[in-house]
Every structure is written in C-alpha cells, then in structure tokens.
PDB file of C-alpha atoms in Angstrom:
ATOM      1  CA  UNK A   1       0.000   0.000   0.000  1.00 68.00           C
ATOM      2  CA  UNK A   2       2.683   2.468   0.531  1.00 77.00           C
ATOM      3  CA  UNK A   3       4.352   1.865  -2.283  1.00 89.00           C
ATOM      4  CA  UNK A   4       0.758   3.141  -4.252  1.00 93.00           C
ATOM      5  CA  UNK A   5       0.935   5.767  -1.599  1.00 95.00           C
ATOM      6  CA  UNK A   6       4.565   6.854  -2.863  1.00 95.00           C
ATOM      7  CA  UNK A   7       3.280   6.485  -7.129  1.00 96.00           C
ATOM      8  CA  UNK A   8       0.315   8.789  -6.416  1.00 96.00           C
ATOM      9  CA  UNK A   9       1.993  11.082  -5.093  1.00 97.00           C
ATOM     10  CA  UNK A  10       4.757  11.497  -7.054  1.00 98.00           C
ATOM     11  CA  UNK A  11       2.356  11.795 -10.108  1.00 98.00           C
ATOM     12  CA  UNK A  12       0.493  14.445  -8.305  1.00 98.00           C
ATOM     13  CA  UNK A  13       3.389  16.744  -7.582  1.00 98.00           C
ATOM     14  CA  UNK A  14       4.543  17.265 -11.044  1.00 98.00           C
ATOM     15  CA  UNK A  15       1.059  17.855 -12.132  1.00 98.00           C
ATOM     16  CA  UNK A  16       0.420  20.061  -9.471  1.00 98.00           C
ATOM     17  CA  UNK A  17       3.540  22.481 -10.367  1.00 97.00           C
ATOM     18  CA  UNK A  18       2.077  21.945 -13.887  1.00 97.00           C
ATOM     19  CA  UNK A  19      -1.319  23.022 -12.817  1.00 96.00           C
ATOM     20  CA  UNK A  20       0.198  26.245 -10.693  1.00 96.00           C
ATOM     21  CA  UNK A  21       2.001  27.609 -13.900  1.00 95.00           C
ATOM     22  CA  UNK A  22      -0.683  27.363 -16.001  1.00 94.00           C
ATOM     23  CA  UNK A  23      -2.254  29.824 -13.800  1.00 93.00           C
ATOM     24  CA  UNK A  24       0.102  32.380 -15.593  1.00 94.00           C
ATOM     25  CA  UNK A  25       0.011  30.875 -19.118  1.00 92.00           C
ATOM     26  CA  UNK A  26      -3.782  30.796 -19.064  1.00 90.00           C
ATOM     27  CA  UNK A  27      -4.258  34.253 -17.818  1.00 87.00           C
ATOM     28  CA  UNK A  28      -1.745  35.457 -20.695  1.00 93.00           C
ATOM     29  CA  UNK A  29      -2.741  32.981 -23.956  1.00 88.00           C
ATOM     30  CA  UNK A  30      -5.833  35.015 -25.216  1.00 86.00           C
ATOM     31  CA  UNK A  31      -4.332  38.312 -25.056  1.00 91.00           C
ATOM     32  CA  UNK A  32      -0.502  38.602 -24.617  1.00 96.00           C
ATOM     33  CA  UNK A  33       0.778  35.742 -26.065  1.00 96.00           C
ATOM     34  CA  UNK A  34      -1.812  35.828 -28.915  1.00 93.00           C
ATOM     35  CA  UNK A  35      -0.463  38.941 -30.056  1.00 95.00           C
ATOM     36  CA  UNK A  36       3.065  38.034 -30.258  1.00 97.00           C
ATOM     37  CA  UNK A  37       5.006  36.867 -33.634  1.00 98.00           C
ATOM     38  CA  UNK A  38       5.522  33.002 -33.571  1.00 97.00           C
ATOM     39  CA  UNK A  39       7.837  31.029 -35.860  1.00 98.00           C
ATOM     40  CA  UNK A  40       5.776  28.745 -38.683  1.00 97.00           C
ATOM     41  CA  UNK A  41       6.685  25.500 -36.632  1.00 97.00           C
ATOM     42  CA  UNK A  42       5.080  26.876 -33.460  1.00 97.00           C
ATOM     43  CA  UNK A  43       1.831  24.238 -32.415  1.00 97.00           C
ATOM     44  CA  UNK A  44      -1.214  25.391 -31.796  1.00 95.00           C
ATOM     45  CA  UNK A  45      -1.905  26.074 -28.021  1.00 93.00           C
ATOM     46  CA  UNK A  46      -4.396  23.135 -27.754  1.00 93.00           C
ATOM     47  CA  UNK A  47      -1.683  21.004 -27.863  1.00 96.00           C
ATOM     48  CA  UNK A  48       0.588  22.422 -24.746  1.00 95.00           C
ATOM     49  CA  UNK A  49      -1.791  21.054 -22.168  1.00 95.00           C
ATOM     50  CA  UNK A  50      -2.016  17.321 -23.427  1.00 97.00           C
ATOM     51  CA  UNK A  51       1.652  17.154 -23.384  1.00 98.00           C
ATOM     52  CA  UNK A  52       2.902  18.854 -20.556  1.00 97.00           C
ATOM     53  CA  UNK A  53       0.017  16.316 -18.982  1.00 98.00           C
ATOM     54  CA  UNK A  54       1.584  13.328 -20.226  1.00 98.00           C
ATOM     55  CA  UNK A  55       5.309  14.620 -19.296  1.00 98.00           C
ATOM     56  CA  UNK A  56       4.448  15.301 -15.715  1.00 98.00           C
ATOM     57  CA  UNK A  57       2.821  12.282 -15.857  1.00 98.00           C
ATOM     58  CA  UNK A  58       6.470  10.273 -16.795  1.00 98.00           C
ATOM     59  CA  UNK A  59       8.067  12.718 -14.697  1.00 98.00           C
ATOM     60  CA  UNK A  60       6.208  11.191 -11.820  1.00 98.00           C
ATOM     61  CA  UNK A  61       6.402   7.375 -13.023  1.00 98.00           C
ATOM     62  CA  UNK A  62      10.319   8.571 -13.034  1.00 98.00           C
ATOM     63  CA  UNK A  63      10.554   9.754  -9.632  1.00 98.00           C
ATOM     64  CA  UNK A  64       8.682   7.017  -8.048  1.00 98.00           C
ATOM     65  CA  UNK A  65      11.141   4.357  -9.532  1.00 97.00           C
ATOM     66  CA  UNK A  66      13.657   6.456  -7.531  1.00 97.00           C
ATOM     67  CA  UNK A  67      11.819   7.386  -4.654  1.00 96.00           C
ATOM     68  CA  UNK A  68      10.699   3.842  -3.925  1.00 95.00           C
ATOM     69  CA  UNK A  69      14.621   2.801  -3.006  1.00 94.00           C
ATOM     70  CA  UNK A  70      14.118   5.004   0.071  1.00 91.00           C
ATOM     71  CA  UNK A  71      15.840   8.347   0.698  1.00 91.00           C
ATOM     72  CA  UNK A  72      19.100   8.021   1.570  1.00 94.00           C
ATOM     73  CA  UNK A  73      22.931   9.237   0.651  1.00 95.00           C
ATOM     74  CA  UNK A  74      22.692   7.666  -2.505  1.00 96.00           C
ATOM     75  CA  UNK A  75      19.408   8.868  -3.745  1.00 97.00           C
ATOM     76  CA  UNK A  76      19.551  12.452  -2.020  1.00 97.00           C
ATOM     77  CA  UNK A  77      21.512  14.245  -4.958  1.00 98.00           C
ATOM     78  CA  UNK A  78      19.006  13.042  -7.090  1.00 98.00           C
ATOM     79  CA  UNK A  79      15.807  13.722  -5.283  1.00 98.00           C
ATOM     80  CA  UNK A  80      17.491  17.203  -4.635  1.00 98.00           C
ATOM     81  CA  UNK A  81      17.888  18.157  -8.534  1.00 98.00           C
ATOM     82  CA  UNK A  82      14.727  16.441  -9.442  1.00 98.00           C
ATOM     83  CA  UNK A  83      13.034  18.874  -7.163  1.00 98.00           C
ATOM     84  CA  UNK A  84      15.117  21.992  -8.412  1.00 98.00           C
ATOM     85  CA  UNK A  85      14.013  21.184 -11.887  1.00 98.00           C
ATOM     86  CA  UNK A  86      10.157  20.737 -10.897  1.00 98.00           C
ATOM     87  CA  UNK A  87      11.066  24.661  -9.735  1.00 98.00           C
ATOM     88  CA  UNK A  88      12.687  25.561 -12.547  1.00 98.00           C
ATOM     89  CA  UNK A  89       9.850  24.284 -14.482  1.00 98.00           C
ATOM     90  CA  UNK A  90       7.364  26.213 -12.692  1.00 98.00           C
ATOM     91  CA  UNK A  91       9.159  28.980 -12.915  1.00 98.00           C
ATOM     92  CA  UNK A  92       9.878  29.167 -16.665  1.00 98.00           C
ATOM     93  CA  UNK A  93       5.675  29.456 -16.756  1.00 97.00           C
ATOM     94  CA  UNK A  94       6.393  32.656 -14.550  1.00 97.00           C
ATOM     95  CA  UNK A  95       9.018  34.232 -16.533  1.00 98.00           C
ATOM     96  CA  UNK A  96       7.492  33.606 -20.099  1.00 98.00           C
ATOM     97  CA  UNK A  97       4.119  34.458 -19.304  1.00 97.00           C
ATOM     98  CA  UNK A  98       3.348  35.715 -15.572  1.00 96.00           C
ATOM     99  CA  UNK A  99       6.045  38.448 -15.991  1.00 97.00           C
ATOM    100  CA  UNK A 100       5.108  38.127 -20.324  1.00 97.00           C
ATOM    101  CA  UNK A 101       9.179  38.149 -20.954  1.00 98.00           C
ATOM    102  CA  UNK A 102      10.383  35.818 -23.554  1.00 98.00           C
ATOM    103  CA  UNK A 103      14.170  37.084 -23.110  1.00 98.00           C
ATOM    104  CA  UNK A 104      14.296  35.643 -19.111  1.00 98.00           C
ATOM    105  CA  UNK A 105      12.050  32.684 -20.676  1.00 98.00           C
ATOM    106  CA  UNK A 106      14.639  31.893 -22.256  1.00 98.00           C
ATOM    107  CA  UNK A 107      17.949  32.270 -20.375  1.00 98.00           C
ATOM    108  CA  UNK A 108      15.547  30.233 -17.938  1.00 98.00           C
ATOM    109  CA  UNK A 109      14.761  27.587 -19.841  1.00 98.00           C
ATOM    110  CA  UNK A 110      18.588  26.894 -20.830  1.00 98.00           C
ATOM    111  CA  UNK A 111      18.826  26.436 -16.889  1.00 98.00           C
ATOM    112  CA  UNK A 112      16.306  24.231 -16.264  1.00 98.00           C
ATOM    113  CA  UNK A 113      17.303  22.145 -19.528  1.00 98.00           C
ATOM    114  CA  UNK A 114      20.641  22.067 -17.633  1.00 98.00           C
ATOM    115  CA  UNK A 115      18.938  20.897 -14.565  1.00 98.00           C
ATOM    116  CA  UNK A 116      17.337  17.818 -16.362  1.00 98.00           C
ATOM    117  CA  UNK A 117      19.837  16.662 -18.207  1.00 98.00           C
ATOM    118  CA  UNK A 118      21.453  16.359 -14.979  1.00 98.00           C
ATOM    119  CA  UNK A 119      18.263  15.090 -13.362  1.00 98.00           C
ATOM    120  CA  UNK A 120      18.538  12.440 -15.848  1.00 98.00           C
ATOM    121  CA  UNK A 121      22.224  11.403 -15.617  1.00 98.00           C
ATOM    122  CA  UNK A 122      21.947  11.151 -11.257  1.00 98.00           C
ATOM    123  CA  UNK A 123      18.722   8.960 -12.025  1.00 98.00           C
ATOM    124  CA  UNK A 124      20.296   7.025 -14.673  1.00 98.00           C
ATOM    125  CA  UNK A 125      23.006   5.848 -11.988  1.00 98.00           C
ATOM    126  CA  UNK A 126      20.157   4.797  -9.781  1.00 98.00           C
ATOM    127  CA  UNK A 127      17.638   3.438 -11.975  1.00 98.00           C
ATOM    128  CA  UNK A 128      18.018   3.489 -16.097  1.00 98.00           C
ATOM    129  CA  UNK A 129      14.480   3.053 -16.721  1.00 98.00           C
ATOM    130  CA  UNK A 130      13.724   6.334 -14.542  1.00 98.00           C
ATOM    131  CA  UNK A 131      16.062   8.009 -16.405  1.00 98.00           C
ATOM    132  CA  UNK A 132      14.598   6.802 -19.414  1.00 98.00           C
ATOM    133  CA  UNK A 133      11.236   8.355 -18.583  1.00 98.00           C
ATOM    134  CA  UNK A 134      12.668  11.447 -18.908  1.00 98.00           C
ATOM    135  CA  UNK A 135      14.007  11.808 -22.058  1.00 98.00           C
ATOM    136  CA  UNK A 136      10.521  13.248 -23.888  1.00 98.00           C
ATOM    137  CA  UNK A 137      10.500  15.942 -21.094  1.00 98.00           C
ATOM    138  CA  UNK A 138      14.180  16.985 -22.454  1.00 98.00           C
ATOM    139  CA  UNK A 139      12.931  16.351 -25.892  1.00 98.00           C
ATOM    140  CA  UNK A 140      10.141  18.718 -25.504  1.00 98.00           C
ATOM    141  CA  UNK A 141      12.276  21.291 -23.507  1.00 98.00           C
ATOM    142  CA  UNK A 142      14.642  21.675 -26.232  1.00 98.00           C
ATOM    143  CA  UNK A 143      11.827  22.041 -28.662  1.00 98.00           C
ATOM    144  CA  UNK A 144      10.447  24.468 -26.297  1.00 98.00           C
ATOM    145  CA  UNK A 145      13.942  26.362 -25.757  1.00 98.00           C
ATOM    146  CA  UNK A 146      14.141  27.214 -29.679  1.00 98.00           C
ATOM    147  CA  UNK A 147      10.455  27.969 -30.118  1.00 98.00           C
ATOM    148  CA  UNK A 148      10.923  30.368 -26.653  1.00 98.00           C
ATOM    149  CA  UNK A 149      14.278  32.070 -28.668  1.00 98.00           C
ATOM    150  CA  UNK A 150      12.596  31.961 -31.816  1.00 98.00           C
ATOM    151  CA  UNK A 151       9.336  33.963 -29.897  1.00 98.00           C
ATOM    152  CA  UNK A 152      11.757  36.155 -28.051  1.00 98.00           C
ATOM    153  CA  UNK A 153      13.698  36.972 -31.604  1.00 98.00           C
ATOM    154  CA  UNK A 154      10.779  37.631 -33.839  1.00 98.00           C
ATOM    155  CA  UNK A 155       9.524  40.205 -31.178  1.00 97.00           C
TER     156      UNK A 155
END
C-alpha cells in the first residue's frame, strides 16, 4: 500500500507544479501571447496542455522508480535536482508568461534544460528506466527552448 501511496503522489506533484504555472500561461494565452510573432513551426496552443500532462505524468512514473529505493545518501543528490528542476519548471511558466518576458524565458529555460539533463544522468546511476522516462520531457524542452528564442527573436 505504501508503495501506491509513494506512485500517487509522485504523479500528483509534477502535475500540481504543472497546474500552478498554467495559472500564468492561461491568464496570458488570449491576449498577450496571442499577439506576439511566432515562428511557422510553433503548435497550436491546444496542444501544450495534453503534453505537458503526459510529461508530468512520466516525470512522476520517473521519480517514483527512484523514490521507492528510500531516501538516503545515494538517492539524495538526485531527489534534490529532481526537485530543483520541478522549480525551474514552474518557474519558466512565470518568466514567459506571468512576468510576459520571452528574453528571461529563455535564459531560464537553458537552466532548467541544464537541470534535467542532470536530473537524468543522477537517475540514470540509480535506476536506467527512470532516467529513461525522462528523455521526452528533455525532448520537448529543447523544442520548447528554440520555439521560446525563436518567440523572443521575432519580437
């Protein structure tokens, strides 16, 4: 039972910092960032909530598979950056569209692409299929890091 315990809630805290910065990307998508210039490749916003669902969602599986080995001096480093990176997620959302600045957006995002690339190498020690799960989150961050310069250079 606790190990159910430990899955829910490591899906739950991932969505919930997902949930908290949409709070700033909903209050800004209809007039702010409607208005702005986009490159041709950007998506259409309809698809940002799907998969930042189903990355938060693998985000969680991931930390679970780590969590699960207990917390101790081996795990720690890990637990501590995958928690930075949650942070640096959330506040990307802040940045971009709470303060509606694509320039700090950006030189944010770089950080917090940073972050889980090294989130994924101190899992990867631990657990490869945790490390695994994260590789579409980086995916998508990069993708996200040159449509957030490409955003920030066309306006």
């Amino acid at each position: 039972m606790e190990n159910y315990q430990k899955l829910l809630i490591s899906i739950l805290l991932p969505l919930a910092v997902g949930f908290m910065g949409s709070v700033f990307t909903s209050s800004s998508l209809s007039d702010w960032y409607s208005g702005l210039a986009k490159p041709d490749f950007s998506p259409p916003n309809w698809v940002f909530a799907p998969v930042w669902t189903g990355l938060y969602i693998l985000m969680g599986i991931s930390f679970y598979l780590i969590w699960k080995m207990g917390y101790s001096e081996k795990t720690k480093p890990a637990v501590l950056v995958y928690l930075g990176q949650l942070l640096l997620n959330f506040a990307w959302s802040f940045l971009f569209f709470g303060l509606r600045n694509p320039l700090y957006g950006f030189i944010e995002i770089v950080v917090l692409w940073f972050a889980i690339a090294a989130n994924i190498l101190l899992f990867y020690r631990l657990n490869k299929t945790s490390a695994y799960l994260l590789v579409p989150y980086i995916l998508w961050v990069s993708f996200a890091s040159v449509l957030n310069y490409s955003i920030f250079a066309l306006n």
